[in-house]
């Protein structure tokens, strides 16, 4: 469809009410086919012809995110929010990029505005929790993630975020509760698998150390009883299975 869309744009001047839709169709097509270089001139033309169209700045922000230029993405999303402050989807993109660029206070402010629109929005609450975690507010972050999972126990981003929080806080046993289902939900997610591996390693080593090697002899002169030996073997096997996993 691109040739026909370009014919429309080639008329020049005022494209009328359909102009923004044509620009969006072209840009979205290029994004979906990973032809980002071809999208840029259309984005520039879109901005020139329709400087007050918030959707243009939304797509420009997505473009710069993909190009790994988050500072420019923030500027574009801010412009989009300025033009269409009622659009929660645009504000949410701004909040996420602010979080990525370590501007946590402003990101929290934007997430909170989004939460005022929907107090149970899982993506908003998870984003808030991630900002709190990155600021070192562990209890507040945990509360946010747990609130999301109380509403939707299968929400992947909150499962992963809470599992990572518990793993870095030294609670590897608790982290497994969230990281295992996260990996079952998205088996190909390498970040989730890496976090699970770290937690399994910590738990396995802890269990192996607790089991002892070799098994301690009984304090009395009767030596190691069969029951104690079996108990030690079970603990040792459990530790090795965890490390193997």
Short mmCIF file of N, CA and C in Angstrom, two decimals, residues 76-243:
data_model
loop_
_atom_site.label_atom_id
_atom_site.label_comp_id
_atom_site.label_asym_id
_atom_site.label_seq_id
_atom_site.Cartn_x
_atom_site.Cartn_y
_atom_site.Cartn_z
N UNK A 76 10.04 13.94 22.80
CA UNK A 76 8.88 13.75 21.92
C UNK A 76 7.65 13.37 22.73
N UNK A 77 7.80 12.49 23.70
CA UNK A 77 6.65 12.10 24.51
C UNK A 77 6.14 13.28 25.35
N UNK A 78 7.05 14.11 25.82
CA UNK A 78 6.61 15.29 26.58
C UNK A 78 5.75 16.20 25.69
N UNK A 79 6.16 16.37 24.44
CA UNK A 79 5.38 17.18 23.51
C UNK A 79 4.01 16.56 23.27
N UNK A 80 3.97 15.23 23.14
CA UNK A 80 2.70 14.55 22.92
C UNK A 80 1.78 14.73 24.12
N UNK A 81 2.34 14.63 25.33
CA UNK A 81 1.53 14.82 26.54
C UNK A 81 1.05 16.27 26.64
N UNK A 82 1.89 17.20 26.22
CA UNK A 82 1.50 18.61 26.23
C UNK A 82 0.30 18.86 25.32
N UNK A 83 0.27 18.16 24.18
CA UNK A 83 -0.82 18.34 23.23
C UNK A 83 -2.05 17.52 23.58
N UNK A 84 -1.86 16.41 24.26
CA UNK A 84 -2.99 15.51 24.56
C UNK A 84 -2.80 14.93 25.95
N UNK A 85 -2.94 15.77 26.96
CA UNK A 85 -2.73 15.33 28.33
C UNK A 85 -3.70 14.28 28.81
N UNK A 86 -4.81 14.12 28.09
CA UNK A 86 -5.81 13.13 28.50
C UNK A 86 -5.47 11.72 28.01
N UNK A 87 -4.44 11.61 27.18
CA UNK A 87 -4.08 10.30 26.63
C UNK A 87 -3.16 9.55 27.60
N UNK A 88 -3.75 8.61 28.31
CA UNK A 88 -2.98 7.84 29.28
C UNK A 88 -1.91 6.99 28.61
N UNK A 89 -2.17 6.50 27.39
CA UNK A 89 -1.18 5.66 26.71
C UNK A 89 0.10 6.43 26.42
N UNK A 90 -0.04 7.72 26.05
CA UNK A 90 1.14 8.54 25.77
C UNK A 90 1.89 8.83 27.07
N UNK A 91 1.16 9.19 28.10
CA UNK A 91 1.79 9.50 29.39
C UNK A 91 2.50 8.27 29.95
N UNK A 92 1.94 7.10 29.71
CA UNK A 92 2.55 5.87 30.19
C UNK A 92 3.87 5.61 29.48
N UNK A 93 3.93 5.88 28.16
CA UNK A 93 5.19 5.74 27.44
C UNK A 93 6.23 6.70 28.00
N UNK A 94 5.82 7.93 28.28
CA UNK A 94 6.73 8.92 28.86
C UNK A 94 7.26 8.42 30.20
N UNK A 95 6.39 7.90 31.03
CA UNK A 95 6.80 7.41 32.35
C UNK A 95 7.82 6.29 32.22
N UNK A 96 7.61 5.37 31.28
CA UNK A 96 8.53 4.25 31.11
C UNK A 96 9.92 4.73 30.67
N UNK A 97 9.96 5.69 29.75
CA UNK A 97 11.26 6.16 29.27
C UNK A 97 11.96 6.98 30.35
N UNK A 98 11.21 7.72 31.13
CA UNK A 98 11.81 8.44 32.26
C UNK A 98 12.43 7.45 33.23
N UNK A 99 11.75 6.33 33.44
CA UNK A 99 12.30 5.28 34.32
C UNK A 99 13.60 4.72 33.73
N UNK A 100 13.60 4.47 32.43
CA UNK A 100 14.80 3.93 31.78
C UNK A 100 15.98 4.88 31.86
N UNK A 101 15.69 6.19 31.89
CA UNK A 101 16.76 7.19 31.92
C UNK A 101 17.06 7.64 33.35
N UNK A 102 16.60 6.86 34.33
CA UNK A 102 16.92 7.09 35.75
C UNK A 102 16.33 8.39 36.30
N UNK A 103 15.28 8.87 35.68
CA UNK A 103 14.59 10.07 36.19
C UNK A 103 13.37 9.59 37.00
N UNK A 104 13.68 8.97 38.14
CA UNK A 104 12.66 8.23 38.87
C UNK A 104 11.58 9.12 39.47
N UNK A 105 11.95 10.27 40.01
CA UNK A 105 10.95 11.14 40.64
C UNK A 105 9.91 11.59 39.62
N UNK A 106 10.37 12.01 38.44
CA UNK A 106 9.43 12.45 37.41
C UNK A 106 8.63 11.27 36.87
N UNK A 107 9.29 10.12 36.76
CA UNK A 107 8.58 8.92 36.29
C UNK A 107 7.46 8.57 37.26
N UNK A 108 7.74 8.62 38.56
CA UNK A 108 6.71 8.33 39.56
C UNK A 108 5.56 9.32 39.44
N UNK A 109 5.89 10.58 39.21
CA UNK A 109 4.84 11.60 39.05
C UNK A 109 3.93 11.26 37.88
N UNK A 110 4.52 10.83 36.76
CA UNK A 110 3.71 10.49 35.58
C UNK A 110 2.91 9.20 35.81
N UNK A 111 3.54 8.22 36.43
CA UNK A 111 2.81 6.98 36.75
C UNK A 111 1.63 7.27 37.67
N UNK A 112 1.82 8.15 38.63
CA UNK A 112 0.74 8.48 39.57
C UNK A 112 -0.43 9.15 38.87
N UNK A 113 -0.14 9.99 37.89
CA UNK A 113 -1.22 10.62 37.11
C UNK A 113 -2.00 9.54 36.36
N UNK A 114 -1.27 8.58 35.81
CA UNK A 114 -1.93 7.46 35.12
C UNK A 114 -2.76 6.64 36.10
N UNK A 115 -2.24 6.44 37.31
CA UNK A 115 -2.97 5.64 38.29
C UNK A 115 -4.24 6.33 38.74
N UNK A 116 -4.25 7.66 38.69
CA UNK A 116 -5.47 8.39 39.04
C UNK A 116 -6.59 8.09 38.05
N UNK A 117 -6.21 7.72 36.82
CA UNK A 117 -7.21 7.36 35.81
C UNK A 117 -7.72 5.94 36.02
N UNK A 118 -6.83 5.07 36.51
CA UNK A 118 -7.20 3.66 36.73
C UNK A 118 -6.35 3.15 37.89
N UNK A 119 -6.97 3.02 39.04
CA UNK A 119 -6.22 2.68 40.27
C UNK A 119 -5.72 1.24 40.29
N UNK A 120 -6.17 0.41 39.36
CA UNK A 120 -5.75 -0.99 39.35
C UNK A 120 -5.01 -1.37 38.07
N UNK A 121 -4.53 -0.39 37.32
CA UNK A 121 -3.84 -0.66 36.06
C UNK A 121 -2.53 -1.41 36.36
N UNK A 122 -2.39 -2.68 35.93
CA UNK A 122 -1.22 -3.47 36.33
C UNK A 122 0.10 -2.91 35.81
N UNK A 123 0.11 -2.38 34.58
CA UNK A 123 1.35 -1.85 34.03
C UNK A 123 1.79 -0.61 34.79
N UNK A 124 0.83 0.23 35.17
CA UNK A 124 1.15 1.45 35.92
C UNK A 124 1.69 1.09 37.30
N UNK A 125 1.02 0.19 37.99
CA UNK A 125 1.45 -0.19 39.34
C UNK A 125 2.80 -0.89 39.32
N UNK A 126 3.04 -1.72 38.31
CA UNK A 126 4.33 -2.38 38.19
C UNK A 126 5.43 -1.36 37.92
N UNK A 127 5.14 -0.40 37.05
CA UNK A 127 6.12 0.65 36.78
C UNK A 127 6.46 1.45 38.02
N UNK A 128 5.45 1.77 38.81
CA UNK A 128 5.69 2.47 40.08
C UNK A 128 6.58 1.63 40.99
N UNK A 129 6.26 0.34 41.10
CA UNK A 129 7.06 -0.53 41.95
C UNK A 129 8.50 -0.60 41.50
N UNK A 130 8.73 -0.63 40.18
CA UNK A 130 10.09 -0.67 39.66
C UNK A 130 10.86 0.60 40.01
N UNK A 131 10.18 1.75 39.93
CA UNK A 131 10.83 3.01 40.30
C UNK A 131 11.20 3.00 41.78
N UNK A 132 10.28 2.55 42.62
CA UNK A 132 10.57 2.49 44.07
C UNK A 132 11.74 1.55 44.35
N UNK A 133 11.76 0.42 43.64
CA UNK A 133 12.84 -0.54 43.83
C UNK A 133 14.18 0.09 43.45
N UNK A 134 14.21 0.78 42.32
CA UNK A 134 15.45 1.41 41.86
C UNK A 134 15.89 2.55 42.78
N UNK A 135 14.95 3.12 43.51
CA UNK A 135 15.28 4.16 44.47
C UNK A 135 15.67 3.59 45.83
N UNK A 136 15.57 2.27 45.97
CA UNK A 136 15.91 1.63 47.24
C UNK A 136 14.77 1.54 48.22
N UNK A 137 13.54 1.89 47.77
CA UNK A 137 12.36 1.80 48.65
C UNK A 137 11.76 0.40 48.50
N UNK A 138 12.42 -0.57 49.12
CA UNK A 138 12.09 -1.98 48.90
C UNK A 138 10.68 -2.33 49.37
N UNK A 139 10.31 -1.88 50.56
CA UNK A 139 8.99 -2.23 51.10
C UNK A 139 7.87 -1.66 50.24
N UNK A 140 8.03 -0.41 49.79
CA UNK A 140 7.01 0.21 48.95
C UNK A 140 6.93 -0.50 47.61
N UNK A 141 8.08 -0.87 47.06
CA UNK A 141 8.09 -1.59 45.79
C UNK A 141 7.40 -2.95 45.93
N UNK A 142 7.73 -3.67 47.00
CA UNK A 142 7.11 -4.97 47.23
C UNK A 142 5.59 -4.84 47.35
N UNK A 143 5.15 -3.81 48.04
CA UNK A 143 3.71 -3.59 48.21
C UNK A 143 3.02 -3.40 46.86
N UNK A 144 3.66 -2.65 45.97
CA UNK A 144 3.09 -2.42 44.64
C UNK A 144 2.99 -3.73 43.86
N UNK A 145 4.07 -4.49 43.82
CA UNK A 145 4.07 -5.74 43.06
C UNK A 145 3.05 -6.72 43.62
N UNK A 146 2.98 -6.82 44.94
CA UNK A 146 2.03 -7.73 45.56
C UNK A 146 0.59 -7.32 45.28
N UNK A 147 0.34 -6.00 45.20
CA UNK A 147 -1.00 -5.52 44.88
C UNK A 147 -1.40 -5.94 43.47
N UNK A 148 -0.46 -5.86 42.54
CA UNK A 148 -0.74 -6.28 41.16
C UNK A 148 -1.05 -7.77 41.12
N UNK A 149 -0.22 -8.57 41.79
CA UNK A 149 -0.39 -10.03 41.74
C UNK A 149 -1.60 -10.51 42.52
N UNK A 150 -2.07 -9.70 43.47
CA UNK A 150 -3.31 -10.04 44.16
C UNK A 150 -4.50 -9.92 43.21
N UNK A 151 -4.39 -9.00 42.26
CA UNK A 151 -5.46 -8.80 41.27
C UNK A 151 -5.30 -9.75 40.08
N UNK A 152 -4.04 -9.99 39.69
CA UNK A 152 -3.76 -10.85 38.54
C UNK A 152 -2.50 -11.67 38.84
N UNK A 153 -2.65 -12.86 39.41
CA UNK A 153 -1.49 -13.67 39.80
C UNK A 153 -0.58 -14.06 38.65
N UNK A 154 -1.07 -13.98 37.42
CA UNK A 154 -0.29 -14.39 36.26
C UNK A 154 0.33 -13.22 35.50
N UNK A 155 0.32 -12.03 36.08
CA UNK A 155 0.87 -10.87 35.37
C UNK A 155 2.39 -10.97 35.35
N UNK A 156 2.95 -11.24 34.17
CA UNK A 156 4.36 -11.58 34.04
C UNK A 156 5.29 -10.50 34.58
N UNK A 157 5.09 -9.25 34.20
CA UNK A 157 6.02 -8.19 34.58
C UNK A 157 6.12 -8.06 36.10
N UNK A 158 4.99 -8.21 36.79
CA UNK A 158 5.02 -8.12 38.26
C UNK A 158 5.66 -9.36 38.87
N UNK A 159 5.41 -10.55 38.28
CA UNK A 159 6.07 -11.77 38.75
C UNK A 159 7.58 -11.62 38.67
N UNK A 160 8.05 -11.16 37.52
CA UNK A 160 9.50 -11.00 37.32
C UNK A 160 10.06 -9.94 38.25
N UNK A 161 9.37 -8.81 38.35
CA UNK A 161 9.88 -7.71 39.17
C UNK A 161 9.95 -8.10 40.65
N UNK A 162 8.92 -8.78 41.15
CA UNK A 162 8.93 -9.19 42.55
C UNK A 162 9.98 -10.28 42.79
N UNK A 163 10.11 -11.20 41.85
CA UNK A 163 11.14 -12.22 41.98
C UNK A 163 12.54 -11.62 42.01
N UNK A 164 12.78 -10.65 41.15
CA UNK A 164 14.09 -9.98 41.13
C UNK A 164 14.33 -9.19 42.41
N UNK A 165 13.27 -8.55 42.91
CA UNK A 165 13.41 -7.81 44.16
C UNK A 165 13.81 -8.74 45.30
N UNK A 166 13.12 -9.87 45.41
CA UNK A 166 13.43 -10.81 46.49
C UNK A 166 14.81 -11.43 46.32
N UNK A 167 15.20 -11.68 45.08
CA UNK A 167 16.52 -12.27 44.83
C UNK A 167 17.64 -11.31 45.24
N UNK A 168 17.51 -10.03 44.86
CA UNK A 168 18.54 -9.06 45.22
C UNK A 168 18.51 -8.71 46.70
N UNK A 169 17.36 -8.91 47.34
CA UNK A 169 17.25 -8.64 48.78
C UNK A 169 17.76 -9.81 49.61
N UNK A 170 18.19 -10.88 48.96
CA UNK A 170 18.73 -12.02 49.69
C UNK A 170 17.69 -13.04 50.09
N UNK A 171 16.50 -12.97 49.51
CA UNK A 171 15.42 -13.91 49.84
C UNK A 171 15.19 -14.83 48.65
N UNK A 172 16.20 -15.63 48.32
CA UNK A 172 16.14 -16.45 47.12
C UNK A 172 15.00 -17.47 47.16
N UNK A 173 14.72 -18.03 48.34
CA UNK A 173 13.60 -18.99 48.46
C UNK A 173 12.29 -18.35 48.05
N UNK A 174 12.06 -17.12 48.52
CA UNK A 174 10.83 -16.40 48.17
C UNK A 174 10.82 -16.03 46.69
N UNK A 175 11.99 -15.69 46.15
CA UNK A 175 12.07 -15.30 44.74
C UNK A 175 11.60 -16.43 43.83
N UNK A 176 11.92 -17.68 44.21
CA UNK A 176 11.53 -18.83 43.38
C UNK A 176 10.01 -18.92 43.20
N UNK A 177 9.29 -18.46 44.21
CA UNK A 177 7.82 -18.52 44.15
C UNK A 177 7.28 -17.74 42.96
N UNK A 178 8.01 -16.67 42.57
CA UNK A 178 7.54 -15.82 41.48
C UNK A 178 8.29 -16.07 40.17
N UNK A 179 9.55 -16.43 40.27
CA UNK A 179 10.34 -16.59 39.05
C UNK A 179 10.00 -17.88 38.32
N UNK A 180 9.67 -18.94 39.05
CA UNK A 180 9.30 -20.20 38.38
C UNK A 180 8.06 -20.01 37.49
N UNK A 181 6.94 -19.47 38.04
CA UNK A 181 5.79 -19.27 37.16
C UNK A 181 6.04 -18.25 36.05
N UNK A 182 6.91 -17.27 36.30
CA UNK A 182 7.25 -16.31 35.25
C UNK A 182 7.91 -17.02 34.08
N UNK A 183 8.83 -17.94 34.37
CA UNK A 183 9.51 -18.68 33.31
C UNK A 183 8.57 -19.65 32.61
N UNK A 184 7.62 -20.19 33.35
CA UNK A 184 6.62 -21.07 32.68
C UNK A 184 5.74 -20.24 31.75
N UNK A 185 5.47 -19.03 32.14
CA UNK A 185 4.60 -18.17 31.33
C UNK A 185 5.30 -17.71 30.07
N UNK A 186 6.60 -17.35 30.20
CA UNK A 186 7.37 -16.91 29.03
C UNK A 186 8.70 -17.67 29.01
N UNK A 187 8.69 -18.86 28.47
CA UNK A 187 9.88 -19.72 28.51
C UNK A 187 11.09 -19.12 27.81
N UNK A 188 10.89 -18.25 26.84
CA UNK A 188 12.02 -17.72 26.07
C UNK A 188 12.57 -16.42 26.64
N UNK A 189 12.03 -15.94 27.74
CA UNK A 189 12.50 -14.68 28.31
C UNK A 189 13.82 -14.92 29.05
N UNK A 190 14.91 -14.42 28.51
CA UNK A 190 16.23 -14.70 29.08
C UNK A 190 16.44 -13.97 30.41
N UNK A 191 15.84 -12.80 30.58
CA UNK A 191 16.00 -12.07 31.84
C UNK A 191 15.37 -12.85 32.99
N UNK A 192 14.18 -13.40 32.75
CA UNK A 192 13.51 -14.19 33.78
C UNK A 192 14.31 -15.45 34.09
N UNK A 193 14.83 -16.11 33.06
CA UNK A 193 15.59 -17.34 33.29
C UNK A 193 16.89 -17.05 34.04
N UNK A 194 17.54 -15.94 33.72
CA UNK A 194 18.78 -15.60 34.41
C UNK A 194 18.51 -15.34 35.89
N UNK A 195 17.44 -14.60 36.18
CA UNK A 195 17.09 -14.34 37.58
C UNK A 195 16.74 -15.63 38.31
N UNK A 196 16.02 -16.53 37.63
CA UNK A 196 15.70 -17.82 38.23
C UNK A 196 16.97 -18.61 38.52
N UNK A 197 17.91 -18.59 37.57
CA UNK A 197 19.16 -19.32 37.77
C UNK A 197 19.93 -18.80 38.97
N UNK A 198 19.99 -17.49 39.14
CA UNK A 198 20.68 -16.91 40.29
C UNK A 198 20.03 -17.35 41.60
N UNK A 199 18.71 -17.37 41.62
CA UNK A 199 18.00 -17.76 42.85
C UNK A 199 18.19 -19.24 43.15
N UNK A 200 18.11 -20.07 42.11
CA UNK A 200 18.33 -21.51 42.30
C UNK A 200 19.75 -21.77 42.80
N UNK A 201 20.70 -21.04 42.27
CA UNK A 201 22.09 -21.20 42.70
C UNK A 201 22.25 -20.86 44.17
N UNK A 202 21.63 -19.74 44.59
CA UNK A 202 21.73 -19.32 45.98
C UNK A 202 21.06 -20.31 46.91
N UNK A 203 19.86 -20.77 46.53
CA UNK A 203 19.12 -21.73 47.36
C UNK A 203 19.86 -23.06 47.43
N UNK A 204 20.35 -23.54 46.28
CA UNK A 204 21.06 -24.81 46.25
C UNK A 204 22.31 -24.80 47.12
N UNK A 205 23.08 -23.73 47.03
CA UNK A 205 24.29 -23.62 47.84
C UNK A 205 23.96 -23.56 49.33
N UNK A 206 22.89 -22.82 49.65
CA UNK A 206 22.47 -22.72 51.05
C UNK A 206 22.07 -24.09 51.59
N UNK A 207 21.32 -24.84 50.79
CA UNK A 207 20.89 -26.17 51.22
C UNK A 207 22.07 -27.12 51.31
N UNK A 208 23.02 -27.03 50.38
CA UNK A 208 24.18 -27.90 50.42
C UNK A 208 25.04 -27.61 51.65
N UNK A 209 25.21 -26.32 51.96
CA UNK A 209 25.99 -25.96 53.14
C UNK A 209 25.32 -26.44 54.42
N UNK A 210 23.98 -26.35 54.43
CA UNK A 210 23.24 -26.78 55.61
C UNK A 210 23.32 -28.29 55.80
N UNK A 211 23.39 -29.02 54.67
CA UNK A 211 23.47 -30.48 54.76
C UNK A 211 24.82 -30.92 55.30
N UNK A 212 25.86 -30.17 54.98
CA UNK A 212 27.20 -30.53 55.44
C UNK A 212 27.83 -31.59 54.57
N UNK A 213 29.17 -31.60 54.56
CA UNK A 213 29.89 -32.60 53.77
C UNK A 213 31.24 -32.88 54.41
N UNK A 214 31.54 -34.12 54.85
CA UNK A 214 30.60 -35.26 54.84
C UNK A 214 29.62 -35.14 56.00
N UNK A 215 28.64 -36.05 56.12
CA UNK A 215 27.68 -35.96 57.22
C UNK A 215 28.37 -36.09 58.56
N UNK A 216 28.04 -35.21 59.49
CA UNK A 216 28.68 -35.27 60.80
C UNK A 216 28.32 -36.55 61.55
N UNK A 217 29.28 -37.09 62.25
CA UNK A 217 29.00 -38.30 63.05
C UNK A 217 28.20 -37.92 64.28
N UNK A 218 27.49 -38.88 64.81
CA UNK A 218 26.71 -38.62 66.01
C UNK A 218 27.64 -38.28 67.16
N UNK A 219 27.15 -37.45 68.05
CA UNK A 219 27.96 -37.01 69.19
C UNK A 219 28.27 -38.18 70.13
N UNK A 220 27.39 -39.16 70.19
CA UNK A 220 27.67 -40.30 71.07
C UNK A 220 28.51 -41.33 70.34
N UNK A 221 28.93 -42.35 71.06
CA UNK A 221 29.86 -43.31 70.49
C UNK A 221 29.20 -44.33 69.56
N UNK A 222 27.87 -44.20 69.42
CA UNK A 222 27.18 -45.15 68.54
C UNK A 222 27.39 -44.81 67.06
N UNK A 223 27.95 -43.64 66.81
CA UNK A 223 28.20 -43.24 65.43
C UNK A 223 26.96 -42.69 64.75
N UNK A 224 27.01 -42.62 63.43
CA UNK A 224 25.93 -42.05 62.64
C UNK A 224 24.83 -43.10 62.46
N UNK A 225 23.62 -42.75 62.89
CA UNK A 225 22.50 -43.69 62.77
C UNK A 225 22.00 -43.73 61.34
N UNK A 226 21.26 -44.77 61.01
CA UNK A 226 20.69 -44.90 59.67
C UNK A 226 19.72 -43.76 59.39
N UNK A 227 18.90 -43.41 60.40
CA UNK A 227 17.93 -42.33 60.21
C UNK A 227 18.62 -41.00 59.90
N UNK A 228 19.70 -40.73 60.65
CA UNK A 228 20.43 -39.48 60.41
C UNK A 228 21.10 -39.49 59.04
N UNK A 229 21.63 -40.65 58.66
CA UNK A 229 22.27 -40.75 57.35
C UNK A 229 21.27 -40.53 56.23
N UNK A 230 20.08 -41.12 56.39
CA UNK A 230 19.04 -40.94 55.36
C UNK A 230 18.57 -39.49 55.31
N UNK A 231 18.46 -38.87 56.48
CA UNK A 231 18.06 -37.46 56.52
C UNK A 231 19.07 -36.57 55.83
N UNK A 232 20.36 -36.85 56.11
CA UNK A 232 21.41 -36.07 55.45
C UNK A 232 21.37 -36.28 53.94
N UNK A 233 21.20 -37.54 53.51
CA UNK A 233 21.19 -37.85 52.08
C UNK A 233 20.04 -37.13 51.38
N UNK A 234 18.88 -37.06 52.05
CA UNK A 234 17.73 -36.39 51.46
C UNK A 234 18.00 -34.90 51.30
N UNK A 235 18.59 -34.29 52.34
CA UNK A 235 18.90 -32.86 52.27
C UNK A 235 19.94 -32.58 51.18
N UNK A 236 20.93 -33.46 51.13
CA UNK A 236 21.98 -33.29 50.12
C UNK A 236 21.42 -33.43 48.70
N UNK A 237 20.55 -34.42 48.50
CA UNK A 237 19.93 -34.64 47.19
C UNK A 237 19.08 -33.45 46.78
N UNK A 238 18.33 -32.92 47.76
CA UNK A 238 17.49 -31.75 47.47
C UNK A 238 18.35 -30.57 47.03
N UNK A 239 19.47 -30.38 47.70
CA UNK A 239 20.38 -29.28 47.35
C UNK A 239 20.94 -29.48 45.94
N UNK A 240 21.37 -30.71 45.64
CA UNK A 240 21.96 -30.97 44.33
C UNK A 240 20.94 -30.83 43.20
N UNK A 241 19.70 -31.25 43.47
CA UNK A 241 18.64 -31.10 42.47
C UNK A 241 18.38 -29.64 42.18
N UNK A 242 18.40 -28.81 43.23
CA UNK A 242 18.19 -27.37 43.02
C UNK A 242 19.30 -26.78 42.19
N UNK A 243 20.55 -27.16 42.49
CA UNK A 243 21.68 -26.66 41.72
C UNK A 243 21.63 -27.16 40.27
#
